[in-house]
Amino acid sequence: VHDHETAPTEASMTRTGNSEYYATHQATQKQIDFIETLLTEMANLGRKDDALDLFETLKNQAESNEFTMTQASIAITELKEKLKKLRVTKVEWPAVPTGRFAYQKSDDPDDVAFFHVVVKDNGFPLLWIYTPMEEIPVRGVPQKKAILQKIKDLGPFECELLFGQKIGKCSRCGTELTNPKSRAYGMGPDCRAK
Ligand SMILES: [Zn+2]
């Protein structure tokens, strides 16, 4: 259902008008609501910190009555530009949860690759190649996607199990697995309970 009466038009929101009126009057509620919508999208696209910073700045400006309609228009135009770029660079990451994973790289059962994944609140995954000595970050998007896709296809749970069994550390929290049962599960009792 289209509501032509009240829906704010693109033109009314982005009008930068030179007129004295826009420059001297405070931003309208419609403009502020629209900015909030844009900032929410920005946060959802993985820029939560930036969105919060901007929100704080604009809020302070508005509270001290220093946020004019012209400034709101400019802010909207800039935000829309940023969002355009963010939407393009948004990557669809294969759904793999935070944890430690392993998979066999060839038919040789000893040819196993180990990984550590931490998925941030915004859905962005951090990935390391795991060795008992060190964790080496994987930063390239295609490499990261390929590894996460493989874990997803093989089954994250199965890959966690293999990690715990091979490394002897809990695939969720990384603590040493001393008892044979935990080792068989690839996970400590506390993490299993969760
Ligand atoms: Zn654990």
Short mmCIF file of C-alpha atoms and ligand atoms in Angstrom, two decimals:
data_model
loop_
_atom_site.label_atom_id
_atom_site.label_comp_id
_atom_site.label_asym_id
_atom_site.label_seq_id
_atom_site.Cartn_x
_atom_site.Cartn_y
_atom_site.Cartn_z
CA VAL A 1 0.00 0.00 0.00
CA HIS A 2 1.48 3.32 -1.07
CA ASP A 3 0.89 6.29 1.11
CA HIS A 4 1.33 9.25 -1.19
CA GLU A 5 0.07 11.66 1.42
CA THR A 6 2.74 11.29 4.06
CA ALA A 7 5.64 9.37 2.53
CA PRO A 8 8.65 11.70 2.44
CA THR A 9 9.87 12.20 -1.09
CA GLU A 10 13.49 11.91 -2.08
CA ALA A 11 13.40 15.49 -3.32
CA SER A 12 12.10 16.92 -0.07
CA MET A 13 14.80 15.15 1.94
CA THR A 14 17.84 15.98 -0.09
CA ARG A 15 16.96 19.51 -1.17
CA THR A 16 20.04 21.52 -0.34
CA GLY A 17 18.23 24.75 -1.25
CA ASN A 18 20.22 27.93 -0.91
CA SER A 19 17.28 29.57 0.66
CA GLU A 20 17.65 31.39 3.89
CA TYR A 21 14.83 29.30 5.25
CA TYR A 22 16.64 25.96 5.07
CA ALA A 23 19.81 27.45 6.45
CA THR A 24 18.14 29.01 9.45
CA HIS A 25 15.56 26.41 10.41
CA GLN A 26 16.26 23.30 12.40
CA ALA A 27 16.18 19.90 10.72
CA THR A 28 12.69 18.44 10.46
CA GLN A 29 11.61 15.29 12.26
CA LYS A 30 11.27 13.60 8.85
CA GLN A 31 14.89 14.38 8.05
CA ILE A 32 16.04 13.12 11.44
CA ASP A 33 14.00 9.92 11.09
CA PHE A 34 15.46 9.34 7.65
CA ILE A 35 19.00 9.87 8.94
CA GLU A 36 18.28 7.30 11.65
CA THR A 37 17.10 4.81 9.03
CA LEU A 38 20.28 5.36 7.02
CA LEU A 39 22.50 5.02 10.10
CA THR A 40 20.74 1.77 11.02
CA GLU A 41 21.46 0.39 7.57
CA MET A 42 25.08 1.52 7.90
CA ALA A 43 25.38 -0.37 11.20
CA ASN A 44 23.81 -3.46 9.63
CA LEU A 45 26.33 -3.32 6.80
CA GLY A 46 29.15 -3.78 9.31
CA ARG A 47 29.92 -0.15 10.22
CA LYS A 48 28.32 -0.08 13.65
CA ASP A 49 31.08 2.04 15.26
CA ASP A 50 31.05 4.63 12.48
CA ALA A 51 27.26 4.80 12.60
CA LEU A 52 27.26 5.31 16.37
CA ASP A 53 29.93 8.03 16.16
CA LEU A 54 27.98 9.88 13.53
CA PHE A 55 24.76 9.44 15.48
CA GLU A 56 26.35 10.97 18.61
CA THR A 57 27.74 13.92 16.66
CA LEU A 58 24.45 14.69 14.93
CA LYS A 59 22.47 14.19 18.13
CA ASN A 60 24.64 16.70 20.00
CA GLN A 61 24.30 19.13 17.14
CA ALA A 62 20.52 18.71 17.12
CA GLU A 63 20.23 19.03 20.90
CA SER A 64 22.04 22.33 20.88
CA ASN A 65 19.81 23.52 18.03
CA GLU A 66 22.70 23.68 15.62
CA PHE A 67 21.44 21.17 13.09
CA THR A 68 19.74 23.04 10.29
CA MET A 69 17.64 21.65 7.45
CA THR A 70 20.52 22.40 5.07
CA GLN A 71 22.98 20.49 7.23
CA ALA A 72 20.55 17.59 7.50
CA SER A 73 20.26 17.50 3.69
CA ILE A 74 24.02 17.42 3.36
CA ALA A 75 24.28 14.67 5.97
CA ILE A 76 21.64 12.63 4.11
CA THR A 77 23.41 13.03 0.77
CA GLU A 78 26.75 11.99 2.28
CA LEU A 79 25.24 9.02 4.09
CA LYS A 80 23.53 7.81 0.93
CA GLU A 81 26.85 7.95 -0.91
CA LYS A 82 28.57 5.94 1.83
CA LEU A 83 25.79 3.36 1.84
CA LYS A 84 25.99 2.97 -1.92
CA LYS A 85 29.65 1.99 -1.58
CA LEU A 86 29.01 -0.26 1.43
CA ARG A 87 26.25 -2.15 -0.38
CA VAL A 88 28.59 -2.89 -3.27
CA THR A 89 31.43 -4.17 -1.09
CA LYS A 90 29.16 -6.25 1.14
CA VAL A 91 30.29 -9.86 1.06
CA GLU A 92 28.00 -12.83 1.62
CA TRP A 93 30.01 -14.96 4.02
CA PRO A 94 29.27 -18.68 4.27
CA ALA A 95 27.53 -19.23 7.61
CA VAL A 96 30.14 -20.69 9.98
CA PRO A 97 29.92 -19.96 13.72
CA THR A 98 32.74 -18.92 16.04
CA GLY A 99 34.89 -21.93 16.86
CA ARG A 100 37.85 -24.08 15.87
CA PHE A 101 37.57 -26.33 12.85
CA ALA A 102 39.52 -28.91 10.89
CA TYR A 103 39.13 -30.72 7.63
CA GLN A 104 41.05 -33.29 5.67
CA LYS A 105 42.77 -31.72 2.66
CA SER A 106 43.34 -34.94 0.70
CA ASP A 107 42.76 -38.68 0.97
CA ASP A 108 45.64 -38.83 3.43
CA PRO A 109 44.01 -38.81 6.91
CA ASP A 110 47.03 -36.94 8.29
CA ASP A 111 46.73 -34.16 5.73
CA VAL A 112 44.50 -31.96 7.87
CA ALA A 113 44.08 -28.19 7.92
CA PHE A 114 43.12 -26.42 11.16
CA PHE A 115 41.32 -23.10 11.52
CA HIS A 116 40.10 -20.67 14.15
CA VAL A 117 37.03 -18.56 13.32
CA VAL A 118 35.65 -15.60 15.28
CA VAL A 119 32.44 -14.10 13.90
CA LYS A 120 32.00 -10.50 15.02
CA ASP A 121 28.59 -9.07 16.06
CA ASN A 122 28.16 -7.54 12.62
CA GLY A 123 28.62 -10.94 10.95
CA PHE A 124 32.16 -10.27 9.76
CA PRO A 125 34.30 -13.38 10.20
CA LEU A 126 37.92 -13.30 11.36
CA LEU A 127 39.85 -16.37 10.27
CA TRP A 128 43.20 -17.84 11.27
CA ILE A 129 45.09 -20.89 10.14
CA TYR A 130 45.72 -22.72 13.37
CA THR A 131 48.98 -24.39 14.31
CA PRO A 132 49.96 -25.38 17.86
CA MET A 133 52.69 -22.70 17.68
CA GLU A 134 50.78 -19.76 16.26
CA GLU A 135 47.68 -18.57 14.49
CA ILE A 136 48.20 -17.05 11.07
CA PRO A 137 45.50 -14.62 9.92
CA VAL A 138 43.84 -15.18 6.55
CA ARG A 139 42.80 -11.76 5.20
CA GLY A 140 42.03 -12.18 1.51
CA VAL A 141 38.30 -12.29 0.88
CA PRO A 142 38.41 -15.09 -1.77
CA GLN A 143 40.71 -17.29 0.37
CA LYS A 144 38.55 -16.70 3.43
CA LYS A 145 35.36 -17.43 1.56
CA ALA A 146 36.77 -20.65 0.11
CA ILE A 147 37.81 -21.97 3.54
CA LEU A 148 34.54 -21.00 5.23
CA GLN A 149 32.55 -22.50 2.36
CA LYS A 150 34.43 -25.78 2.74
CA ILE A 151 33.75 -25.86 6.51
CA LYS A 152 30.10 -25.08 5.84
CA ASP A 153 29.78 -27.79 3.16
CA LEU A 154 31.51 -30.44 5.28
CA GLY A 155 29.43 -29.44 8.30
CA PRO A 156 30.74 -27.06 10.99
CA PHE A 157 29.94 -29.59 13.70
CA GLU A 158 31.92 -32.37 11.99
CA CYS A 159 34.83 -29.99 11.49
CA GLU A 160 34.76 -29.00 15.18
CA LEU A 161 34.80 -32.64 16.16
CA LEU A 162 37.83 -33.33 13.98
CA PHE A 163 39.64 -30.32 15.43
CA GLY A 164 39.10 -31.45 19.01
CA GLN A 165 40.08 -35.01 18.24
CA LYS A 166 43.24 -34.11 16.34
CA ILE A 167 44.47 -31.19 18.46
CA GLY A 168 43.18 -32.31 21.85
CA LYS A 169 41.77 -28.89 22.64
CA CYS A 170 38.14 -27.88 22.98
CA SER A 171 36.90 -26.60 19.63
CA ARG A 172 34.79 -23.93 21.33
CA CYS A 173 36.98 -22.43 24.06
CA GLY A 174 40.41 -23.87 23.28
CA THR A 175 41.12 -25.46 26.66
CA GLU A 176 43.09 -28.70 26.82
CA LEU A 177 40.94 -31.84 26.66
CA THR A 178 42.34 -34.27 29.19
CA ASN A 179 39.64 -36.87 29.49
CA PRO A 180 39.15 -39.37 26.66
CA LYS A 181 35.41 -38.77 26.45
CA SER A 182 35.87 -35.04 25.88
CA ARG A 183 38.49 -35.81 23.30
CA ALA A 184 36.14 -38.10 21.45
CA TYR A 185 33.55 -35.32 21.42
CA GLY A 186 36.12 -32.70 20.45
CA MET A 187 34.69 -30.44 23.12
CA GLY A 188 34.91 -29.98 26.90
CA PRO A 189 31.93 -30.83 29.13
CA ASP A 190 30.95 -27.17 29.74
CA CYS A 191 30.92 -26.27 26.06
CA ARG A 192 29.09 -29.50 25.24
CA ALA A 193 26.38 -28.58 27.73
CA LYS A 194 25.81 -25.32 25.87
ZN ZN B 1 35.35 -25.63 25.87
#
